[in-house]
mmCIF file of C-alpha atoms in Angstrom:
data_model
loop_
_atom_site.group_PDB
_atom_site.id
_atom_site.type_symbol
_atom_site.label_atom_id
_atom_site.label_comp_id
_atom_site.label_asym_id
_atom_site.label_seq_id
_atom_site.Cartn_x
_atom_site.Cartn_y
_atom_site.Cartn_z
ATOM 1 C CA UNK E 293 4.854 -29.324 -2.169
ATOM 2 C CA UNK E 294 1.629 -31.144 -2.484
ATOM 3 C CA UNK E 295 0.676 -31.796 -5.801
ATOM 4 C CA UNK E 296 -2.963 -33.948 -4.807
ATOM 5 C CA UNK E 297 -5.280 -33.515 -2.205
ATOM 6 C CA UNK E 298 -7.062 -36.830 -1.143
ATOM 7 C CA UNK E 299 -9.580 -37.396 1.759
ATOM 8 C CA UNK E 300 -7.703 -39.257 5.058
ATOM 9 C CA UNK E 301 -10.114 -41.763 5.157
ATOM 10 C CA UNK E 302 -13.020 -43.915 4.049
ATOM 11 C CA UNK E 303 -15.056 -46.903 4.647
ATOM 12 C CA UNK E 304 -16.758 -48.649 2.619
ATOM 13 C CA UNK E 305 -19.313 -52.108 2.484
ATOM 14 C CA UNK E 306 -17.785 -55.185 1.228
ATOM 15 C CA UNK E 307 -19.343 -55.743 -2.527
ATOM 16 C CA UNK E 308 -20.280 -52.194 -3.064
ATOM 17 C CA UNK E 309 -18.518 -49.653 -5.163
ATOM 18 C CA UNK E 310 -15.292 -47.782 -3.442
ATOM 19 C CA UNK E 311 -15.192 -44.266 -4.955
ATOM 20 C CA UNK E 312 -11.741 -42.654 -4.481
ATOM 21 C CA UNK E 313 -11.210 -38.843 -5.071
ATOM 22 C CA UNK E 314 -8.534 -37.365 -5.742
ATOM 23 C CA UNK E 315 -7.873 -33.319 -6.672
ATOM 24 C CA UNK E 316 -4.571 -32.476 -9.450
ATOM 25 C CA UNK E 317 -5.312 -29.066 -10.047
ATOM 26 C CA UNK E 318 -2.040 -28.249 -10.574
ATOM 27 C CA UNK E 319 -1.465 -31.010 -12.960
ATOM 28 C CA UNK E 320 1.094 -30.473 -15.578
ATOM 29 C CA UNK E 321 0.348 -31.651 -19.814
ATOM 30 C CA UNK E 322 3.222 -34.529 -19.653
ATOM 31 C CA UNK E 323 2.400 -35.358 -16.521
ATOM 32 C CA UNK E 324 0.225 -38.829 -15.381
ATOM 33 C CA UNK E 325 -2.451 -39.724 -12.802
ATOM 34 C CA UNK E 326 -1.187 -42.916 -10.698
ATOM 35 C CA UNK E 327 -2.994 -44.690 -8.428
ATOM 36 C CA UNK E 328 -1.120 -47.355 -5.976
ATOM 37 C CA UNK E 329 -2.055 -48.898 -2.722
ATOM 38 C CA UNK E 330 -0.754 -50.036 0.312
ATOM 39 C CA UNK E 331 -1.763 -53.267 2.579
ATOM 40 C CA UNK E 332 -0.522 -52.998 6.276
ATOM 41 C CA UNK E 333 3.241 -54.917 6.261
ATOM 42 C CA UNK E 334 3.419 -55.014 2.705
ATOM 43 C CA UNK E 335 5.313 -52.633 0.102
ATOM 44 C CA UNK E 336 2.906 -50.572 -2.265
ATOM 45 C CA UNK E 337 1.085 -52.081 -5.210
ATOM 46 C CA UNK E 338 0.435 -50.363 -8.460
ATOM 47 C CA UNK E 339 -3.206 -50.507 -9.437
ATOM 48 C CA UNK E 340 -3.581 -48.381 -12.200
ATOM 49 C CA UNK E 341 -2.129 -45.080 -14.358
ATOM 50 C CA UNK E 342 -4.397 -42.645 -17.128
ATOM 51 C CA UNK E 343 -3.045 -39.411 -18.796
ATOM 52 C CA UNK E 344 -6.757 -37.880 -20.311
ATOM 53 C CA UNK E 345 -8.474 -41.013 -20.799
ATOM 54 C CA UNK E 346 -10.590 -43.280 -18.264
ATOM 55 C CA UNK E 347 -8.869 -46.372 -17.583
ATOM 56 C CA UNK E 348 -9.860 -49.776 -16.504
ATOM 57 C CA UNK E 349 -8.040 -53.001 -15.989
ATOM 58 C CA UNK E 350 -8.636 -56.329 -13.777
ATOM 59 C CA UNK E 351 -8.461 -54.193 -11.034
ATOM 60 C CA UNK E 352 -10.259 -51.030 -10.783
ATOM 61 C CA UNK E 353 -11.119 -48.111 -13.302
ATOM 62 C CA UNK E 354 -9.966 -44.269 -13.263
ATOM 63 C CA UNK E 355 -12.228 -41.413 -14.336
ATOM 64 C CA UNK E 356 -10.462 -38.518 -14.973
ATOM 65 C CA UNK E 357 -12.327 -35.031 -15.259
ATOM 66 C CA UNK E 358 -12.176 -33.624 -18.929
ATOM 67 C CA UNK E 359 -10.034 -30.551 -17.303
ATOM 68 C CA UNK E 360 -7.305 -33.402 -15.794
ATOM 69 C CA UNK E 361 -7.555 -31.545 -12.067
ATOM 70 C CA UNK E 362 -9.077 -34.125 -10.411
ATOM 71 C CA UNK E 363 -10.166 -38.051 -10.847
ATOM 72 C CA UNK E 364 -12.027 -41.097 -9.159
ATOM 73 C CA UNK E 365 -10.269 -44.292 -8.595
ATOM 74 C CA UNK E 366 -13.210 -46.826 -8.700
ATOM 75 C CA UNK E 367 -13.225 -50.542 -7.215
ATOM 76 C CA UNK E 368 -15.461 -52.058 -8.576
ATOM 77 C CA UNK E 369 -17.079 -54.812 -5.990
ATOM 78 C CA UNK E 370 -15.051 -53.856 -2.767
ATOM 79 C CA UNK E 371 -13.921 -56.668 -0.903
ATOM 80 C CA UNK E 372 -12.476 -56.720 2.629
ATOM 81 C CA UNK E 373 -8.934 -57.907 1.155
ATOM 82 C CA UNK E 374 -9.030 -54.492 -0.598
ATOM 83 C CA UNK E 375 -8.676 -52.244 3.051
ATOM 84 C CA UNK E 376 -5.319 -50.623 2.485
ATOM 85 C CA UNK E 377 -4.081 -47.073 2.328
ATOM 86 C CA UNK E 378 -4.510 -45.384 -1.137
ATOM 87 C CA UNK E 379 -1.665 -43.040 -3.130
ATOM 88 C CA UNK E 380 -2.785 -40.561 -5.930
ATOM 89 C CA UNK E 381 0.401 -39.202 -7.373
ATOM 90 C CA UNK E 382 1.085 -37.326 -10.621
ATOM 91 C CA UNK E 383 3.972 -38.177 -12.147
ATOM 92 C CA UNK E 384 6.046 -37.458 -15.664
ATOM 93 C CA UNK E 385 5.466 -40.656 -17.965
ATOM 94 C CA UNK E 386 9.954 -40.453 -17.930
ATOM 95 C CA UNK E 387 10.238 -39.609 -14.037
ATOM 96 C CA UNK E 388 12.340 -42.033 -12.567
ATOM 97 C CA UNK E 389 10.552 -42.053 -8.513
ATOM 98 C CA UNK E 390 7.856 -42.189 -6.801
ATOM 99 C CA UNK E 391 6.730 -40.043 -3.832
ATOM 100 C CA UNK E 392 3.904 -40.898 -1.817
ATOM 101 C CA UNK E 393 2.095 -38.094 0.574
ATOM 102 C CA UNK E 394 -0.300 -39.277 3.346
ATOM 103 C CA UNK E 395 -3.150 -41.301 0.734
ATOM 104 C CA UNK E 396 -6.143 -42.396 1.842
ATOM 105 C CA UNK E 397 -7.498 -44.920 4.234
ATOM 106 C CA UNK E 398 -10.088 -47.104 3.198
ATOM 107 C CA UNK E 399 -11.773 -49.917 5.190
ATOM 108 C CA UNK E 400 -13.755 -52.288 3.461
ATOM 109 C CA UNK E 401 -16.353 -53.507 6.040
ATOM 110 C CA UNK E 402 -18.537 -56.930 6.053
ATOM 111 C CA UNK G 248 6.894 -65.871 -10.566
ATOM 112 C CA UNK G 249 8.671 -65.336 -7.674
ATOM 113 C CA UNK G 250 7.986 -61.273 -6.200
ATOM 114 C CA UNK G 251 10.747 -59.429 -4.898
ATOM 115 C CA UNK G 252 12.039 -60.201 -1.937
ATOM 116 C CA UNK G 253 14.135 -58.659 0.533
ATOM 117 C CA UNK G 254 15.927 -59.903 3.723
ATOM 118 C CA UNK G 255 16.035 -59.248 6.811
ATOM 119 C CA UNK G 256 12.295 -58.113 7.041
ATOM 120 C CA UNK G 257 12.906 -57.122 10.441
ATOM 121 C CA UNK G 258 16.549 -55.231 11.733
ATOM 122 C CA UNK G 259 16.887 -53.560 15.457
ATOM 123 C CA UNK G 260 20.359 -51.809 15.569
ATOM 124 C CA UNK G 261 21.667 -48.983 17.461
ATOM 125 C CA UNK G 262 23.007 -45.429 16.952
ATOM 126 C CA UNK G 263 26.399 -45.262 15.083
ATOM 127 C CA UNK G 264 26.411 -48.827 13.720
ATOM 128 C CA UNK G 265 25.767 -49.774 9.838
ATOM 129 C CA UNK G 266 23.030 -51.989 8.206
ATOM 130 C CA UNK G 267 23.038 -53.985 5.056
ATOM 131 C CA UNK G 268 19.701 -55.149 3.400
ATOM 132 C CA UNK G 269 19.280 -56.842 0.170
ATOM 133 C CA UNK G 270 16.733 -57.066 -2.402
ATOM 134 C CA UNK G 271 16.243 -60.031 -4.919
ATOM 135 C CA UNK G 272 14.240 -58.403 -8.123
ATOM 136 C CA UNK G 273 11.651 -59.978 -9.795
ATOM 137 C CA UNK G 274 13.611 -62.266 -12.461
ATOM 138 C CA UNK G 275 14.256 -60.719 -15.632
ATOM 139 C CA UNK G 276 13.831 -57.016 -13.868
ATOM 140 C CA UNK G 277 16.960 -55.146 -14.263
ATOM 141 C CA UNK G 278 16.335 -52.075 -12.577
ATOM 142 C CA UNK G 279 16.201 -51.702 -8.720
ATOM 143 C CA UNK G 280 14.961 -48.684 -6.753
ATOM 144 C CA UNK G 281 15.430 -47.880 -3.057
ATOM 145 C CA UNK G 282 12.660 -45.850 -0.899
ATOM 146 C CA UNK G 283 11.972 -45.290 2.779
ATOM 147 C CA UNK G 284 8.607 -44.739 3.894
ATOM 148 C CA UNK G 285 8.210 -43.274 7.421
ATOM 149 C CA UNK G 286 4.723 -42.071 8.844
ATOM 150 C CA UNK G 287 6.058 -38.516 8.729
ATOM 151 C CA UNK G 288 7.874 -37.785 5.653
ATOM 152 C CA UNK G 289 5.961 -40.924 3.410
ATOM 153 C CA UNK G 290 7.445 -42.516 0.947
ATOM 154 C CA UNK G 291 11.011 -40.978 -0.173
ATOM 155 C CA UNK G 292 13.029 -41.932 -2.707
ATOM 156 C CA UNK G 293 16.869 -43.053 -2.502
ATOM 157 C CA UNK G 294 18.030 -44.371 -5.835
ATOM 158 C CA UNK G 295 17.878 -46.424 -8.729
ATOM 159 C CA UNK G 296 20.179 -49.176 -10.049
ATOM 160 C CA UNK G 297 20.659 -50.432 -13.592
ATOM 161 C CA UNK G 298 23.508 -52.344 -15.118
ATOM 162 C CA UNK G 299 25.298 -52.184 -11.953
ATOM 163 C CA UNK G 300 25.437 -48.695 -12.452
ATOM 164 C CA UNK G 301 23.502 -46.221 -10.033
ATOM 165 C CA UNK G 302 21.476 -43.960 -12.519
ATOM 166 C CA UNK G 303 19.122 -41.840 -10.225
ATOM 167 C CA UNK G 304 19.657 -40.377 -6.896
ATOM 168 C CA UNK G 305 17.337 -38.567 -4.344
ATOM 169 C CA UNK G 306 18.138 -36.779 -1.459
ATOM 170 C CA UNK G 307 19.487 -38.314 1.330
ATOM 171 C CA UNK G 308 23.078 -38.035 2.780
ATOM 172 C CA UNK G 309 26.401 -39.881 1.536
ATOM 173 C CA UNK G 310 25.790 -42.404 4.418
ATOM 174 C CA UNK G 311 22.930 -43.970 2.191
ATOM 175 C CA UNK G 312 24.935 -45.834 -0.640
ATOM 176 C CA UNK G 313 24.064 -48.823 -2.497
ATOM 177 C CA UNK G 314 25.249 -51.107 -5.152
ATOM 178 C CA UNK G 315 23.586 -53.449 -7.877
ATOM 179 C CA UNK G 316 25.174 -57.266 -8.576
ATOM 180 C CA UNK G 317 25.580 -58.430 -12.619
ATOM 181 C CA UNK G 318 22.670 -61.037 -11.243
ATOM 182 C CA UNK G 319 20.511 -57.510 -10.569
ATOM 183 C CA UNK G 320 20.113 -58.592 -6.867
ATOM 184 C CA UNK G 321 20.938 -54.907 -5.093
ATOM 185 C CA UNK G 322 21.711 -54.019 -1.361
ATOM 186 C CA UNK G 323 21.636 -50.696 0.187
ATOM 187 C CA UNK G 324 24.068 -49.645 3.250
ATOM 188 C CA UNK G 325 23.210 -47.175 5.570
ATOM 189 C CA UNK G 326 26.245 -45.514 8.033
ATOM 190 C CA UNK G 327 26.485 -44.428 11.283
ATOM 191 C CA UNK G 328 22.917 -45.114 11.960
ATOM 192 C CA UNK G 329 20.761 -42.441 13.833
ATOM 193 C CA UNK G 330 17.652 -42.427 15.677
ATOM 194 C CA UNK G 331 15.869 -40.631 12.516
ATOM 195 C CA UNK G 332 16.806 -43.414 10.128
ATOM 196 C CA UNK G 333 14.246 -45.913 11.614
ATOM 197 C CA UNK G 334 11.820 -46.744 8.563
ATOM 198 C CA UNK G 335 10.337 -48.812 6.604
ATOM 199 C CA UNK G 336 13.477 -49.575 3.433
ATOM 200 C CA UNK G 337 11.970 -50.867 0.345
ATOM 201 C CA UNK G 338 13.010 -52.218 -2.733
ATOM 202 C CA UNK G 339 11.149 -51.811 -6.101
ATOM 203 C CA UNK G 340 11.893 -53.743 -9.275
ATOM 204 C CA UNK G 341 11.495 -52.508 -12.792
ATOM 205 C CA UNK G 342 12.356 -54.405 -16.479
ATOM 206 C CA UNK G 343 13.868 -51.096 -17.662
ATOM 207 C CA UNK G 344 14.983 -47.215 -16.400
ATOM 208 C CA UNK G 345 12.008 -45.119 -15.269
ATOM 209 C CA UNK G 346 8.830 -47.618 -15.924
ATOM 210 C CA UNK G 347 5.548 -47.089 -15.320
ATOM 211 C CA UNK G 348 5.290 -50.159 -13.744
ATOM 212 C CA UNK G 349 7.157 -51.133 -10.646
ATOM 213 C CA UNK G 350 6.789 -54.225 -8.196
ATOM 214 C CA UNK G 351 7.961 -53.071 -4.747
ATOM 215 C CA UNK G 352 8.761 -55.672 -1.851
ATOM 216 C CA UNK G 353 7.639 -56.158 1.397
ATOM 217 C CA UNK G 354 10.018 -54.045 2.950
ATOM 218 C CA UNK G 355 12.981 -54.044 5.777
ATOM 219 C CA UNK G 356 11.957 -52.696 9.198
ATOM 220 C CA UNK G 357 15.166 -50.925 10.325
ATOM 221 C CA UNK G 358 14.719 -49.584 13.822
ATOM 222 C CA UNK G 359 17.220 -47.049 14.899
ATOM 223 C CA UNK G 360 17.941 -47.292 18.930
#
């Protein structure tokens, strides 16, 4: 029971922008955008989380459509340490897991 | 700060025996949550820890059980191993219950033969 839809993969050029879409159209009121990522041989990382608002921290920023059913992760200057895979989930602020589906693949090329 | 670590990173066993890993949250974290991740069913989750106490469950057979130390350190046991338990076991730490914000390990490789 799929809740986003992301592309498989991506590359990208190393100091350029990395857009990431992902589609929620199912997306409930209570329920959050989350974006995490995933370096080969290491557990997942939490980059970033929004409800309506964009976001942006040290890491990357989220655009989220005014409608909630889809959003953009954005890293900002893309470096090659950034090539992992990439979860979009949609989660309850109170919900106590975490499921990852397939995310996407990015590789950041020199 | 120290992450959180888990041990072994790496585990070969075969069919019908039982595993043990372990996971050291980050310090101060008091709430430790189990997941495998396998290529075809991603990541899955098994259950959460608090106060020694398991609060949250997923949904994975009795021979996944676990148990959380007054230190917070957790380990998981899985029984009578089969083929389809080979995965990737992580560990995620938390300050509190159901937080945005959780640090996950590097994970145990258990392979099933």
């Amino acid at each position: 029971d799929a809740k986003t839809t992301q592309p498989t993969s991506m590359d990208c050029a190393e100091g350029r922008a990395a857009n990431l879409p992902c589609n929620h159209s199912t997306i409930s009121g209570n329920e959050y955008v989350y974006w995490y990522r995933q370096i080969h041989s290491q557990g997942p990382q939490y980059i970033i989380h929004g409800l309506k608002n964009n976001e942006t921290n040290e890491m990357a920023s989220l655009i989220i459509t005014e409608d909630r059913k889809s959003s953009t992760l954005i890293l900002p200057h893309a470096t090659l340490r950034d090539t992992a895979v990439y979860y979009c989930i949609v989660r309850a602020f109170n919900d106590y897991k975490l499921s990852f589906g397939a995310g996407t693949t990015v590789t950041v090329r020199a | 700060k120290a992450g959180v670590t888990q041990t072994p990173r790496y585990l070969i066993k075969t069919r019908g025996q039982q595993v043990t890993l372990s996971c050291s949250p980050i310090s101060g974290h008091r709430s430790v949550s189990w997941y495998q991740q396998t290529p075809g069913q991603g990541l899955q989750f098994l259950f959460e820890y608090f106060s020694e106490t398991q609060r949250n469950k997923g949904n994975f057979p009795g021979r996944f059980s676990g148990r959380q130390f007054s230190n917070s350190r957790s380990e998981m046991n899985v029984s009578t191993l089969e083929l389809g338990d080979s995965a990737l076991y992580l560990c995620a730490s938390s300050l509190r219950l159901a937080i945005n914000e959780q640090f996950f390990g590097p994970g145990t490789r258990l392979t099933v033969l």
